[in-house]
Amino acid sequence: MPDCKEIAALIKGWDDILVICHENPDGDALGSMFGLVRGLRSMGKRAGWYCASPLPRKFAYLEQGLSGEDFAPAHILTVDVADSKLLGDAWEKFGDGIELAIDHHSIHRPFVDVRWVDPESAATAEMVWLLLKELGAKPDIQTLGCLYTGIVTDTGCFRYRNVTPRTLRLAAELLELGAPAGDINKNIFENKNLAAVRAEVMELNTLEVFCEGKCSMIQIPRSIIESTGADEGDMDGSVGRAAAEIEGVLLFVSLKEKEDGSIKASLRATPPANAAAIAQRFGGGGHVGAAGCPLEGMDMAEARLKMMEVCEEYLKEIGSI
Ligand SMILES: [Mn+2]
C-alpha cells in the first residue's frame, strides 16, 4: 500500500480534482473533504467537492467562504469512505472515475486500486493534514479549522481510545498555526437547541439495561422527532449516550427509526466488547469502539428483540456473561 509520500507525489501531478466523502457525513468526513479541497486550492489547483447528503447545519462553517466551481473533474478521490455503499448516489455519478481512496477504517472494503488506508489514524483528517504538509500546501485558518474538526469529532474531543500521541501532536500543530479550537469545541459539543435536548430526554426515557447490566439500549422512534420538532442534525446523542456511560455497560445500542420507517442501530463498546463485531453481523461496520448497521426488514419492536438476542449471544461468546 502506498504511503503518504507516494500519495503526495501522485496528487502533485493532478489538477481539476473532485473530493468526495460518504453520505450522512460526520465531522471527519466533512472536515477531511473541505480541508483537502481548501489545501489543494492553496496550491493553485482547481478542486471541488461532492457529498450525497445535505450538509448538517452545525458543520456549515466548514464550507463557509468556499466558492463552488463547475468543472469536469480530471481526477476523483474519496476521503473517509470505508465502502462504496456509503457513497450514496456519488457511486453512480462518479464511481467509474474514482482513482484514489484515503481512509482510516480498519474494515475498509476496497473499491479502487490505489488506496491509502491507515487504521492507526484516529481520523481521516489526520491523514489529510499529513498529506497537505507533504504537498507543501499553505493552510489558512479555515483549512486548519476543517482538519481540527475532523480530528476532534472522531476522537470525541480527544477522549476515545483511538487517540494516539501522534493525534495530539498533529492537533497541536493545527492549534499552533491558529486553528480556533475552543470555538470549534463549543460549536460541536456544547451547542444544542432546546428541541434537540427535549428529544434526547425522551430518548433516555426509553432506556433498558439487560445482559446482567452489561448492555444498555435506547430507542429513537420518529414520534420523538415529530413531537419535539427537533432537527436531527442538532441531536448529537450526548443525552442518549448517558446510557453508554452507565457503570459496567460494555455495549450500548441506540435504535433509530428513519423517515422511511427502517431501523438503524448505532453501537458503542468498551473493551473487551467490539462494536464492529456486532455491526458486521447485520451487514454494517465501523470501529472497535463505535459502529453502526441497518436492521433490514424489521420494525422497532423486532429490531429491539433481535439486537438483544445478538448482544447476549456475543457477550457469551467473548465470555463476558
Ligand atoms: Mn472518520
mmCIF file of C-alpha atoms and ligand atoms in Angstrom:
data_model
loop_
_atom_site.group_PDB
_atom_site.id
_atom_site.type_symbol
_atom_site.label_atom_id
_atom_site.label_comp_id
_atom_site.label_asym_id
_atom_site.label_seq_id
_atom_site.Cartn_x
_atom_site.Cartn_y
_atom_site.Cartn_z
ATOM 1 C CA MET A 1 0.000 0.000 0.000
ATOM 2 C CA PRO A 2 1.369 3.452 -0.873
ATOM 3 C CA ASP A 3 2.366 5.772 1.961
ATOM 4 C CA CYS A 4 1.758 9.478 2.448
ATOM 5 C CA LYS A 5 4.817 10.472 0.368
ATOM 6 C CA GLU A 6 3.725 8.392 -2.598
ATOM 7 C CA ILE A 7 0.172 9.700 -2.421
ATOM 8 C CA ALA A 8 1.515 13.264 -2.271
ATOM 9 C CA ALA A 9 3.695 12.600 -5.328
ATOM 10 C CA LEU A 10 0.657 11.270 -7.177
ATOM 11 C CA ILE A 11 -1.599 14.221 -6.297
ATOM 12 C CA LYS A 12 1.141 16.755 -7.061
ATOM 13 C CA GLY A 13 0.696 15.983 -10.735
ATOM 14 C CA TRP A 14 -3.086 16.324 -10.611
ATOM 15 C CA ASP A 15 -5.402 19.239 -11.293
ATOM 16 C CA ASP A 16 -9.202 19.593 -11.577
ATOM 17 C CA ILE A 17 -9.711 17.336 -8.586
ATOM 18 C CA LEU A 18 -13.040 16.241 -7.117
ATOM 19 C CA VAL A 19 -13.042 15.160 -3.460
ATOM 20 C CA ILE A 20 -15.966 13.008 -2.273
ATOM 21 C CA CYS A 21 -16.980 11.949 1.233
ATOM 22 C CA HIS A 22 -19.622 9.495 2.455
ATOM 23 C CA GLU A 23 -23.337 10.188 2.752
ATOM 24 C CA ASN A 24 -24.761 11.135 6.149
ATOM 25 C CA PRO A 25 -21.414 12.829 6.722
ATOM 26 C CA ASP A 26 -19.857 13.305 10.145
ATOM 27 C CA GLY A 27 -17.316 15.912 11.195
ATOM 28 C CA ASP A 28 -14.380 13.856 9.976
ATOM 29 C CA ALA A 29 -15.858 13.182 6.537
ATOM 30 C CA LEU A 30 -16.674 16.870 6.023
ATOM 31 C CA GLY A 31 -13.567 18.235 7.748
ATOM 32 C CA SER A 32 -11.358 15.980 5.628
ATOM 33 C CA MET A 33 -13.200 16.806 2.419
ATOM 34 C CA PHE A 34 -13.319 20.583 2.864
ATOM 35 C CA GLY A 35 -9.827 20.661 4.418
ATOM 36 C CA LEU A 36 -8.385 18.852 1.421
ATOM 37 C CA VAL A 37 -10.260 21.000 -1.106
ATOM 38 C CA ARG A 38 -9.053 24.179 0.618
ATOM 39 C CA GLY A 39 -5.490 22.868 0.862
ATOM 40 C CA LEU A 40 -5.418 21.900 -2.818
ATOM 41 C CA ARG A 41 -6.757 25.320 -3.788
ATOM 42 C CA SER A 42 -3.996 26.958 -1.706
ATOM 43 C CA MET A 43 -1.585 25.260 -4.102
ATOM 44 C CA GLY A 44 -3.290 26.828 -7.093
ATOM 45 C CA LYS A 45 -5.145 23.659 -8.059
ATOM 46 C CA ARG A 46 -8.777 23.574 -9.108
ATOM 47 C CA ALA A 47 -10.673 21.412 -6.638
ATOM 48 C CA GLY A 48 -14.326 20.757 -5.805
ATOM 49 C CA TRP A 49 -16.333 18.524 -3.525
ATOM 50 C CA TYR A 50 -19.350 16.240 -3.524
ATOM 51 C CA CYS A 51 -21.401 14.636 -0.788
ATOM 52 C CA ALA A 52 -24.625 12.729 -1.485
ATOM 53 C CA SER A 53 -26.323 14.208 1.628
ATOM 54 C CA PRO A 54 -27.017 17.811 2.597
ATOM 55 C CA LEU A 55 -24.565 19.475 4.946
ATOM 56 C CA PRO A 56 -25.731 19.351 8.602
ATOM 57 C CA ARG A 57 -26.236 22.897 9.878
ATOM 58 C CA LYS A 58 -23.710 22.573 12.678
ATOM 59 C CA PHE A 59 -20.988 21.901 10.124
ATOM 60 C CA ALA A 60 -21.922 24.748 7.773
ATOM 61 C CA TYR A 61 -18.831 26.713 8.828
ATOM 62 C CA LEU A 62 -16.598 24.139 7.142
ATOM 63 C CA GLU A 63 -17.902 25.239 3.755
ATOM 64 C CA GLN A 64 -18.023 28.966 4.533
ATOM 65 C CA GLY A 65 -16.275 31.223 2.046
ATOM 66 C CA LEU A 66 -15.568 28.331 -0.276
ATOM 67 C CA SER A 67 -16.916 29.104 -3.730
ATOM 68 C CA GLY A 68 -18.403 26.255 -5.694
ATOM 69 C CA GLU A 69 -16.778 25.690 -9.051
ATOM 70 C CA ASP A 70 -18.261 23.981 -12.038
ATOM 71 C CA PHE A 71 -15.684 21.891 -13.830
ATOM 72 C CA ALA A 72 -15.289 18.470 -15.322
ATOM 73 C CA PRO A 73 -13.100 16.602 -12.838
ATOM 74 C CA ALA A 74 -9.937 15.066 -14.267
ATOM 75 C CA HIS A 75 -9.210 13.176 -11.022
ATOM 76 C CA ILE A 76 -11.534 11.924 -8.308
ATOM 77 C CA LEU A 77 -10.714 10.704 -4.826
ATOM 78 C CA THR A 78 -12.665 9.772 -1.707
ATOM 79 C CA VAL A 79 -11.960 10.612 1.932
ATOM 80 C CA ASP A 80 -13.227 8.695 4.991
ATOM 81 C CA VAL A 81 -15.230 6.284 2.803
ATOM 82 C CA ALA A 82 -14.944 2.687 4.071
ATOM 83 C CA ASP A 83 -17.211 1.103 1.469
ATOM 84 C CA SER A 84 -18.621 2.097 -1.920
ATOM 85 C CA LYS A 85 -22.094 1.514 -0.426
ATOM 86 C CA LEU A 86 -21.538 4.569 1.765
ATOM 87 C CA LEU A 87 -21.120 6.868 -1.222
ATOM 88 C CA GLY A 88 -24.842 7.118 -1.902
ATOM 89 C CA ASP A 89 -25.583 8.497 -5.358
ATOM 90 C CA ALA A 90 -21.920 9.534 -5.721
ATOM 91 C CA TRP A 91 -21.214 5.909 -6.650
ATOM 92 C CA GLU A 92 -23.456 6.064 -9.738
ATOM 93 C CA LYS A 93 -22.358 9.576 -10.600
ATOM 94 C CA PHE A 94 -18.614 9.241 -10.167
ATOM 95 C CA GLY A 95 -17.847 5.612 -9.251
ATOM 96 C CA ASP A 96 -16.125 4.801 -12.546
ATOM 97 C CA GLY A 97 -13.792 7.755 -12.230
ATOM 98 C CA ILE A 98 -12.587 7.296 -8.655
ATOM 99 C CA GLU A 99 -8.819 6.816 -8.659
ATOM 100 C CA LEU A 100 -7.852 7.007 -5.016
ATOM 101 C CA ALA A 101 -9.332 6.294 -1.576
ATOM 102 C CA ILE A 102 -7.936 7.875 1.589
ATOM 103 C CA ASP A 103 -9.426 6.279 4.691
ATOM 104 C CA HIS A 104 -8.752 5.221 8.265
ATOM 105 C CA HIS A 105 -11.352 2.484 8.800
ATOM 106 C CA SER A 106 -9.896 -0.898 9.712
ATOM 107 C CA ILE A 107 -12.825 -2.541 7.938
ATOM 108 C CA HIS A 108 -12.186 -0.644 4.684
ATOM 109 C CA ARG A 109 -13.643 -2.634 1.773
ATOM 110 C CA PRO A 110 -11.544 -1.855 -1.301
ATOM 111 C CA PHE A 111 -13.435 -0.214 -4.167
ATOM 112 C CA VAL A 112 -10.464 1.310 -6.026
ATOM 113 C CA ASP A 113 -6.972 0.050 -6.820
ATOM 114 C CA VAL A 114 -4.993 2.885 -5.277
ATOM 115 C CA ARG A 115 -5.713 3.148 -1.562
ATOM 116 C CA TRP A 116 -4.086 4.823 1.375
ATOM 117 C CA VAL A 117 -5.781 3.267 4.395
ATOM 118 C CA ASP A 118 -4.297 3.824 7.840
ATOM 119 C CA PRO A 119 -6.353 2.383 10.724
ATOM 120 C CA GLU A 120 -3.781 3.824 13.167
ATOM 121 C CA SER A 121 -5.117 7.273 12.361
ATOM 122 C CA ALA A 122 -7.886 8.358 14.710
ATOM 123 C CA ALA A 123 -9.426 10.444 11.926
ATOM 124 C CA THR A 124 -9.059 10.725 8.176
ATOM 125 C CA ALA A 125 -8.340 14.400 8.894
ATOM 126 C CA GLU A 126 -5.043 13.314 10.499
ATOM 127 C CA MET A 127 -4.068 11.756 7.179
ATOM 128 C CA VAL A 128 -5.203 14.802 5.210
ATOM 129 C CA TRP A 129 -3.091 17.045 7.430
ATOM 130 C CA LEU A 130 -0.014 14.825 6.871
ATOM 131 C CA LEU A 131 -0.754 14.877 3.157
ATOM 132 C CA LEU A 132 -1.143 18.662 2.946
ATOM 133 C CA LYS A 133 2.153 19.109 4.796
ATOM 134 C CA GLU A 134 3.838 16.695 2.415
ATOM 135 C CA LEU A 135 2.375 18.606 -0.536
ATOM 136 C CA GLY A 136 3.630 21.923 0.847
ATOM 137 C CA ALA A 137 0.095 23.374 0.926
ATOM 138 C CA LYS A 138 -0.444 26.698 2.705
ATOM 139 C CA PRO A 139 -3.366 26.127 5.074
ATOM 140 C CA ASP A 140 -5.348 29.202 6.073
ATOM 141 C CA ILE A 141 -7.311 29.433 9.327
ATOM 142 C CA GLN A 142 -10.396 27.831 7.774
ATOM 143 C CA THR A 143 -8.413 24.878 6.439
ATOM 144 C CA LEU A 144 -6.896 24.371 9.895
ATOM 145 C CA GLY A 145 -10.391 24.540 11.382
ATOM 146 C CA CYS A 146 -11.645 21.847 8.990
ATOM 147 C CA LEU A 147 -8.822 19.482 9.915
ATOM 148 C CA TYR A 148 -9.220 20.177 13.622
ATOM 149 C CA THR A 149 -12.957 19.491 13.303
ATOM 150 C CA GLY A 150 -12.263 16.101 11.726
ATOM 151 C CA ILE A 151 -9.893 15.078 14.498
ATOM 152 C CA VAL A 152 -11.954 16.432 17.378
ATOM 153 C CA THR A 153 -15.203 14.785 16.218
ATOM 154 C CA ASP A 154 -13.763 11.326 15.518
ATOM 155 C CA THR A 155 -11.993 11.311 18.896
ATOM 156 C CA GLY A 156 -14.957 12.619 20.927
ATOM 157 C CA CYS A 157 -12.854 15.650 21.835
ATOM 158 C CA PHE A 158 -9.724 13.550 22.391
ATOM 159 C CA ARG A 159 -11.445 11.160 24.795
ATOM 160 C CA TYR A 160 -11.669 7.905 22.798
ATOM 161 C CA ARG A 161 -9.180 5.060 22.760
ATOM 162 C CA ASN A 162 -8.250 5.802 19.149
ATOM 163 C CA VAL A 163 -6.248 8.860 20.283
ATOM 164 C CA THR A 164 -2.506 8.325 19.863
ATOM 165 C CA PRO A 165 0.434 10.574 20.734
ATOM 166 C CA ARG A 166 0.511 11.463 17.040
ATOM 167 C CA THR A 167 -3.146 12.522 17.124
ATOM 168 C CA LEU A 168 -2.342 15.031 19.845
ATOM 169 C CA ARG A 169 0.822 16.242 18.091
ATOM 170 C CA LEU A 170 -0.990 16.785 14.799
ATOM 171 C CA ALA A 171 -3.819 18.606 16.562
ATOM 172 C CA ALA A 172 -1.260 20.697 18.473
ATOM 173 C CA GLU A 173 0.305 21.750 15.163
ATOM 174 C CA LEU A 174 -3.096 22.911 13.953
ATOM 175 C CA LEU A 175 -3.511 24.986 17.125
ATOM 176 C CA GLU A 176 -0.007 26.428 16.797
ATOM 177 C CA LEU A 177 -0.911 27.630 13.322
ATOM 178 C CA GLY A 178 -4.119 29.233 14.597
ATOM 179 C CA ALA A 179 -6.981 26.690 14.455
ATOM 180 C CA PRO A 180 -9.785 28.157 16.632
ATOM 181 C CA ALA A 181 -10.084 25.030 18.773
ATOM 182 C CA GLY A 182 -12.125 26.495 21.631
ATOM 183 C CA ASP A 183 -14.761 27.936 19.299
ATOM 184 C CA ILE A 184 -14.999 24.697 17.332
ATOM 185 C CA ASN A 185 -15.310 22.601 20.509
ATOM 186 C CA LYS A 186 -18.072 24.855 21.782
ATOM 187 C CA ASN A 187 -19.924 24.698 18.473
ATOM 188 C CA ILE A 188 -19.719 20.927 18.219
ATOM 189 C CA PHE A 189 -20.000 19.716 21.807
ATOM 190 C CA GLU A 190 -21.797 22.423 23.757
ATOM 191 C CA ASN A 191 -24.305 23.940 21.424
ATOM 192 C CA LYS A 192 -27.774 22.455 21.212
ATOM 193 C CA ASN A 193 -31.189 23.896 20.671
ATOM 194 C CA LEU A 194 -33.930 23.255 23.188
ATOM 195 C CA ALA A 195 -35.967 20.943 20.924
ATOM 196 C CA ALA A 196 -32.955 18.672 20.497
ATOM 197 C CA VAL A 197 -32.403 18.477 24.253
ATOM 198 C CA ARG A 198 -36.107 17.697 24.828
ATOM 199 C CA ALA A 199 -35.933 14.958 22.194
ATOM 200 C CA GLU A 200 -32.869 13.451 23.809
ATOM 201 C CA VAL A 201 -34.502 13.429 27.217
ATOM 202 C CA MET A 202 -37.355 11.407 25.670
ATOM 203 C CA GLU A 203 -34.788 9.030 24.203
ATOM 204 C CA LEU A 204 -33.272 8.483 27.592
ATOM 205 C CA ASN A 205 -36.709 7.591 28.929
ATOM 206 C CA THR A 206 -36.681 4.507 26.671
ATOM 207 C CA LEU A 207 -33.548 3.212 28.413
ATOM 208 C CA GLU A 208 -33.304 -0.509 29.044
ATOM 209 C CA VAL A 209 -30.444 -2.405 30.638
ATOM 210 C CA PHE A 210 -30.002 -6.159 30.096
ATOM 211 C CA CYS A 211 -27.372 -8.936 29.998
ATOM 212 C CA GLU A 212 -26.573 -8.595 33.698
ATOM 213 C CA GLY A 213 -26.122 -4.865 33.311
ATOM 214 C CA LYS A 214 -23.559 -5.193 30.511
ATOM 215 C CA CYS A 215 -25.812 -3.890 27.718
ATOM 216 C CA SER A 216 -27.850 -0.732 27.515
ATOM 217 C CA MET A 217 -30.255 0.273 24.778
ATOM 218 C CA ILE A 218 -32.308 3.300 23.840
ATOM 219 C CA GLN A 219 -34.884 3.775 21.092
ATOM 220 C CA ILE A 220 -35.441 6.820 18.919
ATOM 221 C CA PRO A 221 -38.786 6.384 17.135
ATOM 222 C CA ARG A 222 -39.914 9.030 14.653
ATOM 223 C CA SER A 223 -42.535 10.137 17.163
ATOM 224 C CA ILE A 224 -39.799 11.710 19.304
ATOM 225 C CA ILE A 225 -38.503 13.804 16.424
ATOM 226 C CA GLU A 226 -42.021 14.716 15.326
ATOM 227 C CA SER A 227 -43.393 15.666 18.744
ATOM 228 C CA THR A 228 -40.438 17.870 19.677
ATOM 229 C CA GLY A 229 -39.740 19.296 16.227
ATOM 230 C CA ALA A 230 -36.056 18.575 16.771
ATOM 231 C CA ASP A 231 -33.689 18.930 13.856
ATOM 232 C CA GLU A 232 -31.831 15.637 13.678
ATOM 233 C CA GLY A 233 -28.646 17.452 12.750
ATOM 234 C CA ASP A 234 -28.770 19.157 16.150
ATOM 235 C CA MET A 235 -29.159 15.897 18.062
ATOM 236 C CA ASP A 236 -25.656 14.748 18.867
ATOM 237 C CA GLY A 237 -26.806 11.873 21.044
ATOM 238 C CA SER A 238 -24.979 13.128 24.110
ATOM 239 C CA VAL A 239 -28.025 12.824 26.379
ATOM 240 C CA GLY A 240 -28.863 9.386 24.998
ATOM 241 C CA ARG A 241 -25.268 8.302 25.326
ATOM 242 C CA ALA A 242 -25.509 8.721 29.068
ATOM 243 C CA ALA A 243 -26.787 5.157 28.676
ATOM 244 C CA ALA A 244 -23.388 4.098 27.338
ATOM 245 C CA GLU A 245 -21.691 5.571 30.353
ATOM 246 C CA ILE A 246 -23.533 3.523 32.957
ATOM 247 C CA GLU A 247 -21.053 1.732 35.174
ATOM 248 C CA GLY A 248 -20.418 -1.818 33.944
ATOM 249 C CA VAL A 249 -22.004 -1.368 30.500
ATOM 250 C CA LEU A 250 -19.846 -2.917 27.751
ATOM 251 C CA LEU A 251 -22.254 -2.498 24.850
ATOM 252 C CA PHE A 252 -24.591 0.375 24.121
ATOM 253 C CA VAL A 253 -27.138 0.242 21.321
ATOM 254 C CA SER A 254 -29.225 3.080 20.016
ATOM 255 C CA LEU A 255 -32.053 2.122 17.651
ATOM 256 C CA LYS A 256 -33.214 4.893 15.386
ATOM 257 C CA GLU A 257 -36.230 4.857 13.124
ATOM 258 C CA LYS A 258 -35.507 6.629 9.861
ATOM 259 C CA GLU A 259 -38.021 8.614 7.835
ATOM 260 C CA ASP A 260 -38.842 5.625 5.626
ATOM 261 C CA GLY A 261 -39.579 3.535 8.727
ATOM 262 C CA SER A 262 -36.410 1.462 8.531
ATOM 263 C CA ILE A 263 -34.313 0.984 11.665
ATOM 264 C CA LYS A 264 -30.655 1.777 12.061
ATOM 265 C CA ALA A 265 -28.522 0.771 15.037
ATOM 266 C CA SER A 266 -25.574 2.716 16.405
ATOM 267 C CA LEU A 267 -23.308 0.828 18.762
ATOM 268 C CA ARG A 268 -20.676 1.799 21.249
ATOM 269 C CA ALA A 269 -18.435 -0.645 23.049
ATOM 270 C CA THR A 270 -15.973 -0.772 25.909
ATOM 271 C CA PRO A 271 -13.274 -3.488 25.810
ATOM 272 C CA PRO A 272 -13.372 -6.438 25.672
ATOM 273 C CA ALA A 273 -16.548 -5.828 23.619
ATOM 274 C CA ASN A 274 -16.131 -4.807 19.970
ATOM 275 C CA ALA A 275 -18.875 -2.701 18.389
ATOM 276 C CA ALA A 276 -17.850 -3.566 14.817
ATOM 277 C CA ALA A 277 -18.181 -7.304 15.571
ATOM 278 C CA ILE A 278 -21.889 -6.835 16.297
ATOM 279 C CA ALA A 279 -22.481 -4.411 13.412
ATOM 280 C CA GLN A 280 -20.907 -6.841 10.950
ATOM 281 C CA ARG A 281 -23.480 -9.495 11.856
ATOM 282 C CA PHE A 282 -26.098 -7.161 10.405
ATOM 283 C CA GLY A 283 -24.069 -6.140 7.355
ATOM 284 C CA GLY A 284 -22.787 -2.924 8.891
ATOM 285 C CA GLY A 285 -19.368 -1.849 10.066
ATOM 286 C CA GLY A 286 -17.296 0.678 11.931
ATOM 287 C CA HIS A 287 -14.612 0.717 14.560
ATOM 288 C CA VAL A 288 -13.940 -1.316 17.709
ATOM 289 C CA GLY A 289 -15.344 1.460 19.885
ATOM 290 C CA ALA A 290 -18.186 2.680 17.680
ATOM 291 C CA ALA A 291 -20.073 1.103 14.788
ATOM 292 C CA GLY A 292 -23.402 1.086 13.006
ATOM 293 C CA CYS A 293 -25.674 -1.156 10.964
ATOM 294 C CA PRO A 294 -29.083 -1.312 9.292
ATOM 295 C CA LEU A 295 -31.678 -3.719 10.698
ATOM 296 C CA GLU A 296 -33.264 -4.667 7.453
ATOM 297 C CA GLY A 297 -36.893 -5.680 7.265
ATOM 298 C CA MET A 298 -37.524 -5.089 10.973
ATOM 299 C CA ASP A 299 -39.743 -2.639 12.784
ATOM 300 C CA MET A 300 -38.641 -1.112 16.078
ATOM 301 C CA ALA A 301 -40.059 -3.909 18.229
ATOM 302 C CA GLU A 302 -38.420 -6.616 16.115
ATOM 303 C CA ALA A 303 -35.139 -4.730 15.954
ATOM 304 C CA ARG A 304 -35.119 -4.389 19.733
ATOM 305 C CA LEU A 305 -35.603 -8.123 20.279
ATOM 306 C CA LYS A 306 -33.117 -9.165 17.608
ATOM 307 C CA MET A 307 -30.452 -6.804 18.902
ATOM 308 C CA MET A 308 -30.952 -8.030 22.476
ATOM 309 C CA GLU A 309 -30.564 -11.611 21.278
ATOM 310 C CA VAL A 310 -27.396 -10.900 19.282
ATOM 311 C CA CYS A 311 -25.815 -8.859 22.086
ATOM 312 C CA GLU A 312 -26.429 -11.680 24.540
ATOM 313 C CA GLU A 313 -25.041 -14.268 22.145
ATOM 314 C CA TYR A 314 -21.971 -12.108 21.533
ATOM 315 C CA LEU A 315 -21.242 -11.381 25.200
ATOM 316 C CA LYS A 316 -21.477 -15.108 25.905
ATOM 317 C CA GLU A 317 -19.032 -15.803 23.076
ATOM 318 C CA ILE A 318 -16.424 -13.426 24.467
ATOM 319 C CA GLY A 319 -17.024 -14.759 27.979
ATOM 320 C CA SER A 320 -18.371 -11.551 29.462
ATOM 321 C CA ILE A 321 -21.587 -13.150 30.742
HETATM 322 MN MN MN B 1 -13.542 9.130 10.171
#
